[in-house]
CSV table of C-alpha atoms in Angstrom, one decimal:
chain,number,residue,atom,x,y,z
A,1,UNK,CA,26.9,-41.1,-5.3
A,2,UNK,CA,23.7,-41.0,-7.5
A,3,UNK,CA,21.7,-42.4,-4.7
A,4,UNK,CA,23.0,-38.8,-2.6
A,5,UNK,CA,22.6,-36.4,-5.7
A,6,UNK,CA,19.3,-37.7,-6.1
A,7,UNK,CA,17.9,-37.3,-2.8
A,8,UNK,CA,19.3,-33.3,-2.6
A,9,UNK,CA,17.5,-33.2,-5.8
A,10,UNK,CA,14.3,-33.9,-4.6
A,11,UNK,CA,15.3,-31.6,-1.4
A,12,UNK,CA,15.4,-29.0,-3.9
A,13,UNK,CA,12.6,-29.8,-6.2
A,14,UNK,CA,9.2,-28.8,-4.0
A,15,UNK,CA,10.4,-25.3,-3.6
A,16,UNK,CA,12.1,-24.6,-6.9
A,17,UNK,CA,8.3,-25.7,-8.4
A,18,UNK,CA,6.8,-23.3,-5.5
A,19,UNK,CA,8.6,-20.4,-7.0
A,20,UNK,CA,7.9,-21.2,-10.5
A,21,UNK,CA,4.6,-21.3,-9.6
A,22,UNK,CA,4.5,-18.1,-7.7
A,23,UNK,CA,6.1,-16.2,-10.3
A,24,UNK,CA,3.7,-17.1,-13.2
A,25,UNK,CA,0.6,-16.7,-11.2
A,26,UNK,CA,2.5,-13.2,-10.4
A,27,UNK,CA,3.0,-12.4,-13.9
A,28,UNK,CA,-0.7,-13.5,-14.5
A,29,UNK,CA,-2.1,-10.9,-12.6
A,30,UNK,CA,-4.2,-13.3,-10.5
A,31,UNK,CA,-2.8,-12.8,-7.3
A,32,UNK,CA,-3.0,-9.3,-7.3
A,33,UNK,CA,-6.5,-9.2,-5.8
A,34,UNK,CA,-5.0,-11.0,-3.1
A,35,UNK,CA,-2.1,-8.8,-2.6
A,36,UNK,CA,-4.8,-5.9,-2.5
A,37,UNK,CA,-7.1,-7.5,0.4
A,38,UNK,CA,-3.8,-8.2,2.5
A,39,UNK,CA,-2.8,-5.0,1.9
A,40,UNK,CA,-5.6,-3.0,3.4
A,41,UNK,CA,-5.6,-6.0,6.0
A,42,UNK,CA,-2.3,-5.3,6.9
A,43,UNK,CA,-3.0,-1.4,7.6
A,44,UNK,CA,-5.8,-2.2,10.1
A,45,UNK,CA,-3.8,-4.9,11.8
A,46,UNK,CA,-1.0,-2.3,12.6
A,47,UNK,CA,-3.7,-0.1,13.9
A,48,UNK,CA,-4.4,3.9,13.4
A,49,UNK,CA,-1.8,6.4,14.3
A,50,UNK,CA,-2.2,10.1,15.6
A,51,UNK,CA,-2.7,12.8,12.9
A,52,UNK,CA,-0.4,15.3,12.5
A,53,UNK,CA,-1.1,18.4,14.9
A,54,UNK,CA,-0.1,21.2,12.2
A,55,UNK,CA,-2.5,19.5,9.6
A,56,UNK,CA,-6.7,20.7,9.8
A,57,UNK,CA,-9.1,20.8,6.5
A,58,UNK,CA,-11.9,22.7,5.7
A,59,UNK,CA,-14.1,20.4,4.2
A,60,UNK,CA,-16.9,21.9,1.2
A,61,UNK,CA,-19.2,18.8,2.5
A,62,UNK,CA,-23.0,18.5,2.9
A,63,UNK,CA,-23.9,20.9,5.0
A,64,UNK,CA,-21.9,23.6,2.8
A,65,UNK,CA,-23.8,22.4,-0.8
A,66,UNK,CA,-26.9,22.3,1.0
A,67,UNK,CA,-26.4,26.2,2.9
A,68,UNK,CA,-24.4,27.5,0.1
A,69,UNK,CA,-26.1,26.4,-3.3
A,70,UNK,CA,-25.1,23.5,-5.7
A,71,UNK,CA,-21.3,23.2,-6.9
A,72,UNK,CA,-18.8,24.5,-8.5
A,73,UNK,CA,-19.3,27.9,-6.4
A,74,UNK,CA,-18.1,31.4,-7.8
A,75,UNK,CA,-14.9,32.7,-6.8
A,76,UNK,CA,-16.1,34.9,-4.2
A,77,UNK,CA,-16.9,32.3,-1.8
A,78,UNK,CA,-13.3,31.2,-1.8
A,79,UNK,CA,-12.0,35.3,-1.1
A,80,UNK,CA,-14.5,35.3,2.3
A,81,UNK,CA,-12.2,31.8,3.0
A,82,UNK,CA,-8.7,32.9,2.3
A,83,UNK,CA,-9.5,36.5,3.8
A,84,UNK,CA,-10.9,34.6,7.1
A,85,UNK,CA,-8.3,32.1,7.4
A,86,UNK,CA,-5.4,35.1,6.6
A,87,UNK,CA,-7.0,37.2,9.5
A,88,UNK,CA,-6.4,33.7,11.6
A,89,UNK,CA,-2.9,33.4,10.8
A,90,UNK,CA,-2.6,30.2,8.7
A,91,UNK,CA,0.5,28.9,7.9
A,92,UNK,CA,-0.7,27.6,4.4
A,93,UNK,CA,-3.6,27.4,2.9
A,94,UNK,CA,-4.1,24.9,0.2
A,95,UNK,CA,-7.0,24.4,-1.9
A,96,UNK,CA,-7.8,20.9,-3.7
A,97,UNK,CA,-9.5,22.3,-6.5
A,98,UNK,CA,-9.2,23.4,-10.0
A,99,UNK,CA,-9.5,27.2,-11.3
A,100,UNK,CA,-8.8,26.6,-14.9
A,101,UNK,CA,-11.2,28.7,-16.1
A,102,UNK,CA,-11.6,32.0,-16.4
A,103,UNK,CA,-14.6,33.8,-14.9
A,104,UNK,CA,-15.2,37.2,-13.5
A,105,UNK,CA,-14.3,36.9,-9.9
A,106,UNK,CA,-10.7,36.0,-11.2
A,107,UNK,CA,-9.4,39.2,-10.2
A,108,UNK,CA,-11.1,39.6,-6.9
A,109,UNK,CA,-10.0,36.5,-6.1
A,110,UNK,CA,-6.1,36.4,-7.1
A,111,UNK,CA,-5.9,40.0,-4.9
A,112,UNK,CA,-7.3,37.7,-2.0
A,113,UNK,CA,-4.7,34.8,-2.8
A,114,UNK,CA,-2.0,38.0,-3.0
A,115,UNK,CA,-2.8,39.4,0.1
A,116,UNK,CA,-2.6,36.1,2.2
A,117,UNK,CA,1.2,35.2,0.1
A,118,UNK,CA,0.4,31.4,1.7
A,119,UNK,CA,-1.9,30.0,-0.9
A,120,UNK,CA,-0.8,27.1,-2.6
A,121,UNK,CA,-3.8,26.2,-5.6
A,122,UNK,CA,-3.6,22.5,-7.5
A,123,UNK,CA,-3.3,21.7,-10.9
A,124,UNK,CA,-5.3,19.0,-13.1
A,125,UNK,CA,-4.2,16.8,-15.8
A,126,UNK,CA,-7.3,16.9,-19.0
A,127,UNK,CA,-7.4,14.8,-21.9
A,128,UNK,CA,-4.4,13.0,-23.3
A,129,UNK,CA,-2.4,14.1,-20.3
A,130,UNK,CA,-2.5,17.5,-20.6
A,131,UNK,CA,-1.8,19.7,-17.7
A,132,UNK,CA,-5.0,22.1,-16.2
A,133,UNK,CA,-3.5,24.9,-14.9
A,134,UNK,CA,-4.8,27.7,-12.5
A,135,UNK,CA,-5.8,30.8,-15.0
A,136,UNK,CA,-2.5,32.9,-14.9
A,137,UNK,CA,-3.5,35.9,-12.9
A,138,UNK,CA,-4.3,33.1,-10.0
A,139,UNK,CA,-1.4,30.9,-10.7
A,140,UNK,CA,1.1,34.0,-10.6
A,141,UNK,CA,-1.0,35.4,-7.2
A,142,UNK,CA,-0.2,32.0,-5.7
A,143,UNK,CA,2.8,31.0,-3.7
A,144,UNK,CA,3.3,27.9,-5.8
A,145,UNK,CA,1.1,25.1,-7.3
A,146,UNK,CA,1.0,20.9,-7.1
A,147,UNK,CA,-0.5,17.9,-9.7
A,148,UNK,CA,-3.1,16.4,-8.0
A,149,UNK,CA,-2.4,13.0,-10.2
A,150,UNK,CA,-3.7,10.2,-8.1
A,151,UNK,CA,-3.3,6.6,-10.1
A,152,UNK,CA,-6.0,4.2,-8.3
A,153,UNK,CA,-5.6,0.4,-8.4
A,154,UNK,CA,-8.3,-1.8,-9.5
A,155,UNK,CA,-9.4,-2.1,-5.6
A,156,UNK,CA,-9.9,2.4,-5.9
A,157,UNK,CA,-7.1,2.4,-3.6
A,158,UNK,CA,-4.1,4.9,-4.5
A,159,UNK,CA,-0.9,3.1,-3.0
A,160,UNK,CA,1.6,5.9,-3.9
A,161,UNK,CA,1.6,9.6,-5.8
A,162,UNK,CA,4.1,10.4,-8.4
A,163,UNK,CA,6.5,13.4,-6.9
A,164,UNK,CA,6.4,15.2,-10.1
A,165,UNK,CA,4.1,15.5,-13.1
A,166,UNK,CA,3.8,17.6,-16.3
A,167,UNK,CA,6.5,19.5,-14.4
A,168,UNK,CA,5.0,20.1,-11.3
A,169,UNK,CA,5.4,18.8,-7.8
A,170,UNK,CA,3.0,16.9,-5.8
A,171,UNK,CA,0.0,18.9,-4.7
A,172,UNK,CA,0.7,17.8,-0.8
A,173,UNK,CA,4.7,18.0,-1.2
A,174,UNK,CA,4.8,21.0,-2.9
A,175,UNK,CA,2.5,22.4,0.5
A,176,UNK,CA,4.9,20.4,3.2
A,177,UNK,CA,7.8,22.3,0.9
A,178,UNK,CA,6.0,25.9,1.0
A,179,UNK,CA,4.9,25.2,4.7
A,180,UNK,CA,9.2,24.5,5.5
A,181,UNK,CA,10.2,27.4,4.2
A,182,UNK,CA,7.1,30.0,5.5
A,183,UNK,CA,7.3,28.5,9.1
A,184,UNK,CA,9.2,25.3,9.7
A,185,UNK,CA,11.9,23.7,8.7
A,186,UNK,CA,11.0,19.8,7.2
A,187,UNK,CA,13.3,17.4,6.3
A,188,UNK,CA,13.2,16.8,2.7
A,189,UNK,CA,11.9,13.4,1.2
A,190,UNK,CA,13.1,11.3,-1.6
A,191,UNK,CA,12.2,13.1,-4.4
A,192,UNK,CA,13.2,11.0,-7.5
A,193,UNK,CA,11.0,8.0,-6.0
A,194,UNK,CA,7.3,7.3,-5.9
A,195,UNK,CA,5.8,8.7,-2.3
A,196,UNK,CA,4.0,5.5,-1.0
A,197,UNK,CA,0.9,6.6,1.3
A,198,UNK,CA,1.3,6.0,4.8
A,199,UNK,CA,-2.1,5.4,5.9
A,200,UNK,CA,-2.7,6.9,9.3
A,201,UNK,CA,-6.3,6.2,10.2
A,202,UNK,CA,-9.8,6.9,10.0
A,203,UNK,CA,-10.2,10.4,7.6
A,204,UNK,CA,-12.5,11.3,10.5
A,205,UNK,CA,-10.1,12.0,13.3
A,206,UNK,CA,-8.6,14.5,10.9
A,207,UNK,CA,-9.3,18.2,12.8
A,208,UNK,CA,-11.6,19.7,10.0
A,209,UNK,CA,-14.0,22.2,9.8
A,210,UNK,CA,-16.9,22.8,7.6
A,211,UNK,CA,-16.3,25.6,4.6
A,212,UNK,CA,-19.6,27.1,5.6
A,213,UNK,CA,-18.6,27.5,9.7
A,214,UNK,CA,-15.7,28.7,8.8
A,215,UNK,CA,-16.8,31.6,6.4
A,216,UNK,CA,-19.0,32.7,9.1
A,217,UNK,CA,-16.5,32.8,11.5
A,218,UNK,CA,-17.8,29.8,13.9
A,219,UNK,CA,-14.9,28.2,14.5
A,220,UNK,CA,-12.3,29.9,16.6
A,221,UNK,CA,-9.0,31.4,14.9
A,222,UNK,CA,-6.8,29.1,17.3
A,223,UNK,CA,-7.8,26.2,15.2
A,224,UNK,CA,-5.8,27.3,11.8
A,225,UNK,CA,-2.5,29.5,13.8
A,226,UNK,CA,0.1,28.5,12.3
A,227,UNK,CA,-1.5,25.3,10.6
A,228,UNK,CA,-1.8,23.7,7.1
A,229,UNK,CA,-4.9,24.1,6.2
A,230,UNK,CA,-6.3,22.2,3.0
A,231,UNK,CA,-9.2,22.8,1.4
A,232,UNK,CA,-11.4,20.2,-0.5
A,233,UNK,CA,-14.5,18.7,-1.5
A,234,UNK,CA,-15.9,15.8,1.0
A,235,UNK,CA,-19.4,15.9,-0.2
A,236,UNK,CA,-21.1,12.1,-1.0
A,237,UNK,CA,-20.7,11.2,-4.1
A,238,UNK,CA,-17.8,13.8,-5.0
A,239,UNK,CA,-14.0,12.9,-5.7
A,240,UNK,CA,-14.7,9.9,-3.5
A,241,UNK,CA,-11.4,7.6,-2.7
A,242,UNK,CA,-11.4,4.7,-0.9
A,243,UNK,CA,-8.4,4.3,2.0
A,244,UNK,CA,-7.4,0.9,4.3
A,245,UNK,CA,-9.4,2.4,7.0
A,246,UNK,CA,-12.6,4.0,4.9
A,247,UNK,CA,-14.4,2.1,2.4
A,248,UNK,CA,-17.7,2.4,3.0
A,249,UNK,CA,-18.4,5.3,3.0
A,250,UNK,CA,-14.7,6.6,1.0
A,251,UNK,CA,-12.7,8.8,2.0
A,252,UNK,CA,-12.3,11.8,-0.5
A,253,UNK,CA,-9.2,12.8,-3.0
A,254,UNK,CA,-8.4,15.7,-0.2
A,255,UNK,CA,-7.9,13.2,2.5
A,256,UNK,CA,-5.0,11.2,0.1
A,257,UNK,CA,-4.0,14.6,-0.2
A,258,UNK,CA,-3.6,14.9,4.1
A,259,UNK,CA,-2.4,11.5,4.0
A,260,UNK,CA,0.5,12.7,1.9
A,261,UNK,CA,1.0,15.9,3.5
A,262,UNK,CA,0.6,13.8,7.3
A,263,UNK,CA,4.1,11.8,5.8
A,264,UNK,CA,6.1,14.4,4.7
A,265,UNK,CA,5.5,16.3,7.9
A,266,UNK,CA,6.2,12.8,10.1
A,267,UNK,CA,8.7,11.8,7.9
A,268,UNK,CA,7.1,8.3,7.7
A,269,UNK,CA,6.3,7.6,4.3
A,270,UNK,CA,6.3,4.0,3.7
A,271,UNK,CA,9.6,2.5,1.7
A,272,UNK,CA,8.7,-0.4,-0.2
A,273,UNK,CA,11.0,-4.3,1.0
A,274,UNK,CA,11.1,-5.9,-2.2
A,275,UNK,CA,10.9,-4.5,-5.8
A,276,UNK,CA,12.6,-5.9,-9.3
A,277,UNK,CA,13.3,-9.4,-10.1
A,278,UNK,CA,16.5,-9.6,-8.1
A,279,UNK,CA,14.3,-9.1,-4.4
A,280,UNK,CA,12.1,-12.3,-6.3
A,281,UNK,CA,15.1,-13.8,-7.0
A,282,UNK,CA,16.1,-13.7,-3.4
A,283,UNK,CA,12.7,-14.5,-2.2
A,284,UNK,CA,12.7,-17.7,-4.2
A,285,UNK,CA,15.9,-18.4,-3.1
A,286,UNK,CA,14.2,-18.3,0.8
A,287,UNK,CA,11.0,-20.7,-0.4
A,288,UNK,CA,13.8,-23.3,-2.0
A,289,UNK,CA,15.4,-23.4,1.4
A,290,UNK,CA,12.1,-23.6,3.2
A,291,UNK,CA,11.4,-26.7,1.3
A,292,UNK,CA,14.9,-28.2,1.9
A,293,UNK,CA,14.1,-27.6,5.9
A,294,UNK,CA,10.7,-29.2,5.7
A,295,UNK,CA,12.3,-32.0,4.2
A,296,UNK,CA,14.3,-33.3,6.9
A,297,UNK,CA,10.8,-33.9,8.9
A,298,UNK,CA,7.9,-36.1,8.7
A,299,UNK,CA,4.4,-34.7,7.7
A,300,UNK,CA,3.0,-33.4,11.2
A,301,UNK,CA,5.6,-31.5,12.0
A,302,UNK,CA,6.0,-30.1,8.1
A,303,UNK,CA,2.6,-28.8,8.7
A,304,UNK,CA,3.1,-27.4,12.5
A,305,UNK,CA,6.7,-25.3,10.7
A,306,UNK,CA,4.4,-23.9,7.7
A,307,UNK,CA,1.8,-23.2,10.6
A,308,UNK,CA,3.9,-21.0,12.8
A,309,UNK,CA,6.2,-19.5,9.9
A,310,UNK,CA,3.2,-17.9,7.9
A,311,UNK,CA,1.9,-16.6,11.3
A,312,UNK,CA,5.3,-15.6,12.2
A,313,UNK,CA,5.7,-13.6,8.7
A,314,UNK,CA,2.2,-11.8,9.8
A,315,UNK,CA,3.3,-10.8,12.4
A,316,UNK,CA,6.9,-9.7,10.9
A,317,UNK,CA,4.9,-8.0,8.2
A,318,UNK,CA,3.3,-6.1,11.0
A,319,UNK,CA,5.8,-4.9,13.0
A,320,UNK,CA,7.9,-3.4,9.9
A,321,UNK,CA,4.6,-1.4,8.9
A,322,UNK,CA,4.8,-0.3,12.1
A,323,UNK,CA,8.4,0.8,11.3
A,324,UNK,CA,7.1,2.0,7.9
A,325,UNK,CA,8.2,-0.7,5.8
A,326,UNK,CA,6.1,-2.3,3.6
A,327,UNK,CA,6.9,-5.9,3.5
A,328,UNK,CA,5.7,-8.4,0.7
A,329,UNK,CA,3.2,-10.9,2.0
A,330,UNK,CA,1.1,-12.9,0.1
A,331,UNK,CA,4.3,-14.1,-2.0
A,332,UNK,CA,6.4,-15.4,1.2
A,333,UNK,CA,3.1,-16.9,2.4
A,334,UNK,CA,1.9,-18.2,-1.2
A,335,UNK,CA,5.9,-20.2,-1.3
A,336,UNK,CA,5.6,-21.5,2.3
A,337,UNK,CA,2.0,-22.7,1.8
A,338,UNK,CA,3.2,-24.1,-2.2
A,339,UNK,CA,6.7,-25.4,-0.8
A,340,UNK,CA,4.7,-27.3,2.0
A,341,UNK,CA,2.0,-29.2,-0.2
A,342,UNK,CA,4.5,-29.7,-2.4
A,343,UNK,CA,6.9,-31.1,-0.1
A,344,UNK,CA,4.2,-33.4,1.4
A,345,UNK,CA,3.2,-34.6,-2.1
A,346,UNK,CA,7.0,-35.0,-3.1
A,347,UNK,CA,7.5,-37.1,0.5
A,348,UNK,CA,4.8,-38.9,0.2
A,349,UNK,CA,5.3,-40.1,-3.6
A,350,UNK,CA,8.6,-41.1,-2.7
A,351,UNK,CA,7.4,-43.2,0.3
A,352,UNK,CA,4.8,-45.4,-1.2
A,353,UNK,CA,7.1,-45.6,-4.1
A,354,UNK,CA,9.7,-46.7,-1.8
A,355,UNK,CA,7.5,-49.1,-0.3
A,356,UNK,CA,6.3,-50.8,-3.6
A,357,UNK,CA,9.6,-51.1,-4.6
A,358,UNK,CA,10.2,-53.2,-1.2
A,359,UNK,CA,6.9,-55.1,-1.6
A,360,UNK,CA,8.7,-56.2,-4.8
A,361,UNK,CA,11.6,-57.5,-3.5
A,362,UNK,CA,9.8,-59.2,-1.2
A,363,UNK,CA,7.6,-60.9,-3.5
A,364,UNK,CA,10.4,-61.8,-6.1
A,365,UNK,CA,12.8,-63.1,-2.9
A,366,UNK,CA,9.6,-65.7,-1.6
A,367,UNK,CA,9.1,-66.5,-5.4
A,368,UNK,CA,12.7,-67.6,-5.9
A,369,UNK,CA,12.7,-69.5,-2.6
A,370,UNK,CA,9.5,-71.2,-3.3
A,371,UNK,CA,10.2,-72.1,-7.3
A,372,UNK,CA,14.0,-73.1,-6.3
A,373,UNK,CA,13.9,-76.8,-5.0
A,374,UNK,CA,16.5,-76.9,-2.4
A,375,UNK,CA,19.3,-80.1,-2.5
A,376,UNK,CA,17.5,-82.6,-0.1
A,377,UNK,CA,14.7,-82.2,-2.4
A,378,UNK,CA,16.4,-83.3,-5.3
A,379,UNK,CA,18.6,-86.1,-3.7
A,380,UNK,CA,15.1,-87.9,-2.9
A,381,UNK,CA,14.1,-87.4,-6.6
C-alpha cells in the first residue's frame, strides 16, 4: 500500500515542481521578455490580414515637414484638410493630434470642423494624469472626442488600449462609434474590458495619402467617399510605436490608432485564453498530468511526447490567433519542457537508486552464502 502511494507520488511530483517553478519565475518578472518575443512571433506566424476597406489615413510624413515647414503647423493648414476632405464626402474625419492650446486660427478652424459635422479631435493626458483637452470652441465644434492613452510594454509594444479614460472614450472607438451612427451600423464591442490590438499587418498596406497631396487636391475624392479617414503624424522620429509586423523602422501612434479602429469595424479584437490565478490554476493542473503521462514511458519516447506536444501547442496557439484568441504560450511550453526534465531526472534517480539497492542485496546474499559454512563443512570439522 505504501509501495503504491509512493510511486503515484513521484507520478505527481515532476509536474507539481514544474508549476511551482513556472509560477515563481512568473511572479519574477523574468519570463516576461520571453512572453514578449513569442508574442510578436506568434503574430507573424499567423500571417497579415487585409485592411479594412472603409479605413485610409492621411499621413503628416516627410514629404509634408519638408513642403510644408517644421511642426506643429498653424491651424489653417488643418481647415484646407477638413474643407478638402468635406468637399469629398468623408464619412469621418479623425485627427490624431492635440489642439490644447489656444492660438489665433482657433476660430477659423472650429467653423471648418462645424461645417464638415464629422470631425472627431483626440484628447491627451499631461502631467500627473491630467486630461489635455481640445480648446472649447474646437471641442464644442467637434462631433465628439477620444483619449489617445496608449500604455507600451517594456518591448514599446502596446498590447491593448483602455476603453475609457479621464472620462473619455478611446480615440479609435469613439470614431468606429461616430462612424455607426453617421453611416453604418457597427456592432458594439465590449466596453467594460481592455480592447486588445488585433495586429493586422504591415502599417504600409494601410491606403494612406500624404497631408500635403491631399491639400492640393492630388489624390482623387473616390479615395475618402464614405471612408474613415484618420489623420496623424508618421514622420521619422515622431510618436514612433513599434507593432509585431514593424520594428524597424516603427510604426507610428496613428497606426495603433488604425489597428484599433480596423478591430472594431471587423469585429476581431483579440479576447485573451487565460487571465487570474484560477486559468494558472488550471494550467498547472494540465503540466501535473503531463508529467503523470510521461511517466508511464521510458526516456526516448518522454522526449519524442514533449517534442510533438510543444509543436503541437504552436501550432494550436496559431490557429486560435487566427480565430482571434490569444492563447498563453511560453507557460504551457515552459511546464512541458520543466515537467519533462524533471520527469527524466525523477526516473532516472529512481532507477539507479533502484539498481543500487539491488546491487546490495546481491552483495549481502553472496556474503552470507560465502561466510555461512554449510553442514558437510562442519561434519568434516
Amino acid at each position: 500500500m505504501n509501495w503504491r502511494f509512493g510511486k503515484v507520488g513521484w507520478r505527481l511530483l515532476p509536474g507539481a515542481i514544474a508549476a511551482i517553478l513556472m509560477a515563481g519565475l512568473l511572479n519574477s518578472g523574468l519570463v516576461k521578455p520571453l512572453e514578449q518575443v513569442v508574442y510578436s512571433s506568434l503574430f507573424r506566424l499567423r500571417g497579415e490580414r487585409q485592411w479594412d476597406d472603409r479605413l485610409v489615413l492621411v499621413t503628416i510624413d516627410d514629404l509634408s515637414i519638408k513642403q510644408i515647414g517644421r511642426f506643429p503647423w498653424k491651424r489653417t493648414q488643418y481647415v484646407t484638410l477638413i474643407d478638402r476632405l468635406t468637399q469629398a464626402d468623408a464619412s469621418v474625419i479623425a485627427i490624431d493630434l492635440l489642439f490644447s492650446e489656444s492660438t489665433p486660427e482657433d476660430q477659423t478652424f472650429a467653423n471648418a470642423i462645424t461645417r464638415s459635422n464629422c470631425v472627431v479631435l483626440a484628447q491627451g493626458e499631461g502631467e500627473q494624469g491630467a486630461p489635455l483637452l481640445p480648446v472649447p470652441n474646437l471641442e464644442t465644434a467637434a462631433v465628439g472626442s477620444g483619449h489617445i492613452r496608449i500604455q507600451p510594454d517594456e518591448d514599446g509594444i502596446t498590447r491593448s488600449i483602455e476603453t475609457q479614460a479621464s472620462q473619455a472614450w478611446a480615440f479609435g472607438l469613439t470614431t468606429a462609434m461616430t462612424y455607426s451612427m453617421l453611416r453604418e451600423v457597427i456592432a458594439p464591442s465590449e466596453l467594460s474590458q481592455r480592447l486588445w490590438l488585433n495586429w493586422v499587418g504591415r502599417t504600409e498596406r494601410i491606403p494612406q495619402y500624404s497631408f500635403t497631396k491631399v491639400v492640393r487636391g492630388e489624390v482623387p475624392d473616390a479615395a475618402f467617399r464614405h471612408k474613415i479617414v484618420v489623420v496623424g503624424v508618421t514622420a521619422a522620429a515622431i510618436d514612433a510605436a513599434p507593432t509585431p509586423f514593424d520594428r524597424t523602422p516603427p510604426a507610428s501612434g496613428v497606426h495603433l490608432q488604425a489597428v484599433l479602429i480596423n478591430n472594431l469595424l471587423q469585429r476581431n479584437s483579440l479576447t485573451p485564453l487565460v487571465t487570474g490565478e484560477i486559468s494558472l490554476l488550471i494550467l498547472a493542473i494540465g503540466g501535473i498530468s503531463f508529467s503523470v503521462l510521461l511517466s508511464y514511458w521510458r526516456m526516448e519516447i518522454q522526449l519524442a511526447i514533449a517534442t510533438v506536444s510543444i509543436l503541437g501547442w504552436v501550432g494550436i496557439s496559431v490557429v486560435l490567433l487566427k480565430a482571434d484568441y490569444l492563447p498563453p504560450v511560453v507557460f504551457p511550453i515552459g511546464l512541458m519542457m520543466g515537467s519533462t526534465v524533471i520527469t527524466v531526472i525523477v526516473e532516472q534517480s529512481r532507477i539507479s537508486r533502484a539498481l543500487r539497492d539491488r546491487v546490495n542485496q546481491l552483495q549481502q546474499h553472496y556474503e552470507s552464502t560465502f561466510a555461512t559454512p554449510s553442514a558437510k563443512d562442519r561434519d568434516r570439522s
